[in-house]
Amino acid sequence: MNAQTIAYPIHDNLYLSITDRCTLVCEFCPKTQGSLEVRGYDLSLDHRPEVEELVAAVGDPARYREVVFCGYGEPTLRLRTLLAVADHIKAHGGRVRVNTDGLANLVHKRNVLPEMAGRVDALSVSLNAQDEATYNRHCQPQLPGSYAALLAFLREAPRWIPEVTATAIDGLEGVDIEACRRLAESLGVKFRARHLDVVG
Ligand code: SF4
């Protein structure tokens, strides 16, 4: 049996995979298509890594440009674990980015951004679409009100997190990248277009 991959370097960054669960069923996600491999790393999890295991996997965080919470799951579903590991990274001179679906406040039923303040340097938030119908078509949210909650999260996030970037994938049918950019900017955050086959 292969040991599960919870930390994997790509370029100058270290990526951490802390859960394989999420509340979306994105049609473009390799997980939805039955694969848990990214750039040769098997990201299937046979257990949910705890703080100690993650801290050991990070090692010296200052070696990396950023330590990024991502993976084929939504890291904010394990908020307590995420924040404990982020505290360790920050205490040892590292920089923390969280790649998120922006649904943490909906899932946790409270504003979790104040808890992230000072522990998370950057958020990359999957906006994915310029309107709810397109979002629902591509992401199939399991929680009602997801798109509105995502927009509210994006609007609130810059109050607490220094760098907030909304992302959308260029090349998905019906996704208007320029409209996504305008929407992101109207919410007060930056925007970055991603490409369909590049994770991270
Ligand atoms: S939120 Fe992320 S992990 Fe979940 S289905 Fe979408 S792309 Fe995949």
Short mmCIF file of C-alpha atoms and ligand atoms in Angstrom, two decimals:
data_model
loop_
_atom_site.label_atom_id
_atom_site.label_comp_id
_atom_site.label_asym_id
_atom_site.label_seq_id
_atom_site.Cartn_x
_atom_site.Cartn_y
_atom_site.Cartn_z
CA MET A 1 0.00 0.00 0.00
CA ASN A 2 1.32 3.46 -0.84
CA ALA A 3 1.56 5.94 1.99
CA GLN A 4 -0.98 8.65 1.38
CA THR A 5 0.33 11.96 0.13
CA ILE A 6 -0.60 14.77 2.49
CA ALA A 7 2.19 17.20 1.52
CA TYR A 8 3.65 17.62 -1.96
CA PRO A 9 5.94 20.28 -3.41
CA ILE A 10 5.17 21.91 -6.75
CA HIS A 11 7.66 24.53 -7.91
CA ASP A 12 8.48 26.68 -4.84
CA ASN A 13 5.33 25.86 -2.90
CA LEU A 14 4.31 23.08 -0.57
CA TYR A 15 0.72 21.87 -0.97
CA LEU A 16 -1.14 20.27 1.91
CA SER A 17 -4.09 17.95 1.46
CA ILE A 18 -6.02 17.78 4.72
CA THR A 19 -9.37 16.37 3.60
CA ASP A 20 -10.93 14.72 0.58
CA ARG A 21 -14.43 15.97 1.43
CA CYS A 22 -16.27 18.99 0.05
CA THR A 23 -19.83 20.13 -0.52
CA LEU A 24 -19.55 20.61 -4.28
CA VAL A 25 -19.54 18.08 -7.10
CA CYS A 26 -17.61 20.06 -9.71
CA GLU A 27 -17.84 18.43 -13.09
CA PHE A 28 -14.27 19.51 -13.89
CA CYS A 29 -12.83 17.98 -10.71
CA PRO A 30 -10.72 14.86 -11.21
CA LYS A 31 -12.33 13.53 -8.01
CA THR A 32 -15.74 13.73 -9.66
CA GLN A 33 -14.24 11.87 -12.58
CA GLY A 34 -12.94 9.11 -10.31
CA SER A 35 -9.26 10.10 -10.10
CA LEU A 36 -7.38 11.35 -7.07
CA GLU A 37 -4.06 11.87 -8.77
CA VAL A 38 -2.51 15.27 -9.37
CA ARG A 39 0.87 15.65 -11.10
CA GLY A 40 1.73 12.08 -10.19
CA TYR A 41 0.77 12.41 -6.52
CA ASP A 42 -1.94 10.09 -5.24
CA LEU A 43 -4.17 12.28 -3.06
CA SER A 44 -6.61 9.62 -1.91
CA LEU A 45 -6.75 9.73 1.88
CA ASP A 46 -7.00 6.57 3.97
CA HIS A 47 -7.31 8.68 7.10
CA ARG A 48 -7.71 12.35 7.92
CA PRO A 49 -4.26 13.61 8.93
CA GLU A 50 -4.09 15.22 12.32
CA VAL A 51 -2.16 18.34 13.30
CA GLU A 52 1.02 16.52 14.42
CA GLU A 53 1.25 14.53 11.23
CA LEU A 54 0.72 17.64 9.11
CA VAL A 55 3.29 19.65 11.06
CA ALA A 56 5.82 16.85 10.59
CA ALA A 57 5.04 16.73 6.87
CA VAL A 58 5.61 20.49 6.53
CA GLY A 59 9.03 20.44 8.18
CA ASP A 60 10.59 23.90 7.88
CA PRO A 61 7.92 26.08 6.24
CA ALA A 62 10.40 28.89 5.55
CA ARG A 63 11.90 26.72 2.77
CA TYR A 64 8.82 27.39 0.63
CA ARG A 65 7.43 30.48 -0.99
CA GLU A 66 4.00 29.49 0.34
CA VAL A 67 2.42 26.58 2.13
CA VAL A 68 -0.92 26.07 0.42
CA PHE A 69 -3.91 24.24 1.88
CA CYS A 70 -5.70 22.66 -1.03
CA GLY A 71 -6.14 19.10 -2.26
CA TYR A 72 -9.21 17.38 -3.59
CA GLY A 73 -11.33 18.49 -0.73
CA GLU A 74 -12.29 21.71 0.99
CA PRO A 75 -9.71 22.52 3.70
CA THR A 76 -12.05 24.80 5.69
CA LEU A 77 -14.24 21.79 6.47
CA ARG A 78 -11.45 20.98 8.95
CA LEU A 79 -11.11 24.51 10.22
CA ARG A 80 -9.63 23.72 13.62
CA THR A 81 -6.91 21.53 12.10
CA LEU A 82 -6.22 24.07 9.36
CA LEU A 83 -5.80 26.91 11.85
CA ALA A 84 -3.56 24.89 14.18
CA VAL A 85 -1.25 23.98 11.30
CA ALA A 86 -1.35 27.57 10.02
CA ASP A 87 -0.28 28.78 13.47
CA HIS A 88 2.72 26.46 13.31
CA ILE A 89 3.64 27.65 9.80
CA LYS A 90 3.39 31.31 10.75
CA ALA A 91 5.36 30.77 13.98
CA HIS A 92 8.20 29.28 11.91
CA GLY A 93 8.45 32.01 9.31
CA GLY A 94 6.20 30.54 6.62
CA ARG A 95 3.48 32.07 4.49
CA VAL A 96 0.00 30.51 4.38
CA ARG A 97 -2.42 30.40 1.47
CA VAL A 98 -5.76 28.60 1.53
CA ASN A 99 -7.42 27.48 -1.67
CA THR A 100 -11.10 27.40 -0.85
CA ASP A 101 -14.58 27.15 -2.28
CA GLY A 102 -15.56 30.19 -0.16
CA LEU A 103 -18.38 28.30 1.55
CA ALA A 104 -16.86 28.13 5.05
CA ASN A 105 -19.27 30.66 6.55
CA LEU A 106 -22.26 28.78 5.13
CA VAL A 107 -20.99 25.41 6.37
CA HIS A 108 -19.98 26.61 9.84
CA LYS A 109 -22.99 28.93 10.21
CA ARG A 110 -20.82 31.82 11.41
CA ASN A 111 -18.24 34.22 10.06
CA VAL A 112 -14.97 32.29 10.35
CA LEU A 113 -12.85 34.98 8.67
CA PRO A 114 -11.93 36.69 11.99
CA GLU A 115 -10.49 33.33 13.11
CA MET A 116 -8.36 33.20 9.95
CA ALA A 117 -7.08 36.75 10.39
CA GLY A 118 -3.36 36.86 11.21
CA ARG A 119 -3.00 33.15 10.42
CA VAL A 120 -3.82 33.10 6.71
CA ASP A 121 -1.91 35.46 4.41
CA ALA A 122 -3.81 34.75 1.21
CA LEU A 123 -7.05 33.20 0.07
CA SER A 124 -7.67 31.84 -3.43
CA VAL A 125 -11.42 31.50 -3.71
CA SER A 126 -13.09 29.49 -6.48
CA LEU A 127 -15.68 31.88 -7.88
CA ASN A 128 -15.98 29.67 -10.94
CA ALA A 129 -18.88 31.48 -12.61
CA GLN A 130 -20.38 34.92 -13.18
CA ASP A 131 -23.90 33.90 -12.15
CA GLU A 132 -25.70 31.35 -10.02
CA ALA A 133 -27.13 29.27 -12.85
CA THR A 134 -23.71 28.74 -14.44
CA TYR A 135 -22.17 28.03 -11.03
CA ASN A 136 -24.84 25.48 -10.16
CA ARG A 137 -24.44 23.79 -13.51
CA HIS A 138 -20.67 23.31 -13.16
CA CYS A 139 -20.32 22.88 -9.39
CA GLN A 140 -23.59 21.20 -8.31
CA PRO A 141 -23.55 22.61 -4.77
CA GLN A 142 -25.09 20.33 -2.16
CA LEU A 143 -25.96 23.21 0.18
CA PRO A 144 -28.76 25.60 -0.81
CA GLY A 145 -27.68 29.23 -1.14
CA SER A 146 -24.07 28.35 -1.94
CA TYR A 147 -23.51 30.94 -4.66
CA ALA A 148 -24.91 33.83 -2.59
CA ALA A 149 -22.82 32.65 0.39
CA LEU A 150 -19.72 32.54 -1.82
CA LEU A 151 -20.28 36.14 -2.98
CA ALA A 152 -20.84 37.30 0.61
CA PHE A 153 -17.63 35.52 1.67
CA LEU A 154 -15.67 37.27 -1.08
CA ARG A 155 -17.07 40.66 -0.08
CA GLU A 156 -16.20 40.11 3.60
CA ALA A 157 -12.80 38.43 3.18
CA PRO A 158 -10.62 41.50 2.43
CA ARG A 159 -11.54 42.96 5.84
CA TRP A 160 -9.62 40.09 7.45
CA ILE A 161 -7.15 38.61 4.96
CA PRO A 162 -4.41 40.69 3.27
CA GLU A 163 -4.60 39.04 -0.15
CA VAL A 164 -7.85 37.70 -1.58
CA THR A 165 -8.09 36.41 -5.14
CA ALA A 166 -11.15 35.00 -6.83
CA THR A 167 -10.51 32.44 -9.55
CA ALA A 168 -12.42 30.95 -12.45
CA ILE A 169 -11.45 28.37 -15.01
CA ASP A 170 -10.94 29.59 -18.56
CA GLY A 171 -12.51 27.23 -21.05
CA LEU A 172 -15.58 25.97 -19.16
CA GLU A 173 -18.74 26.21 -21.22
CA GLY A 174 -20.80 29.28 -20.38
CA VAL A 175 -18.17 30.78 -18.07
CA ASP A 176 -17.45 34.38 -19.05
CA ILE A 177 -13.99 35.12 -17.70
CA GLU A 178 -14.26 38.88 -18.17
CA ALA A 179 -17.63 38.93 -16.38
CA CYS A 180 -16.05 36.92 -13.54
CA ARG A 181 -13.23 39.46 -13.39
CA ARG A 182 -15.68 42.37 -13.22
CA LEU A 183 -17.70 40.62 -10.53
CA ALA A 184 -14.58 39.90 -8.46
CA GLU A 185 -13.44 43.51 -8.73
CA SER A 186 -16.90 44.77 -7.77
CA LEU A 187 -16.61 42.65 -4.63
CA GLY A 188 -13.25 44.25 -3.82
CA VAL A 189 -10.96 41.27 -4.56
CA LYS A 190 -8.39 40.40 -7.22
CA PHE A 191 -9.08 37.94 -10.00
CA ARG A 192 -7.05 35.21 -11.67
CA ALA A 193 -8.10 32.99 -14.55
CA ARG A 194 -7.00 29.36 -14.21
CA HIS A 195 -6.62 26.73 -16.86
CA LEU A 196 -8.62 23.56 -16.87
CA ASP A 197 -5.78 21.07 -16.64
CA VAL A 198 -3.58 22.87 -14.10
CA VAL A 199 -4.17 22.25 -10.40
CA GLY A 200 -2.46 24.27 -7.70
S1 SF4 B 1 -14.76 21.89 -4.55
FE1 SF4 B 1 -12.73 21.20 -5.24
S2 SF4 B 1 -12.59 19.11 -4.45
FE2 SF4 B 1 -14.76 19.64 -4.40
S3 SF4 B 1 -15.59 18.87 -6.34
FE3 SF4 B 1 -15.01 21.04 -6.63
S4 SF4 B 1 -12.93 21.01 -7.47
FE4 SF4 B 1 -13.35 18.98 -6.58
#
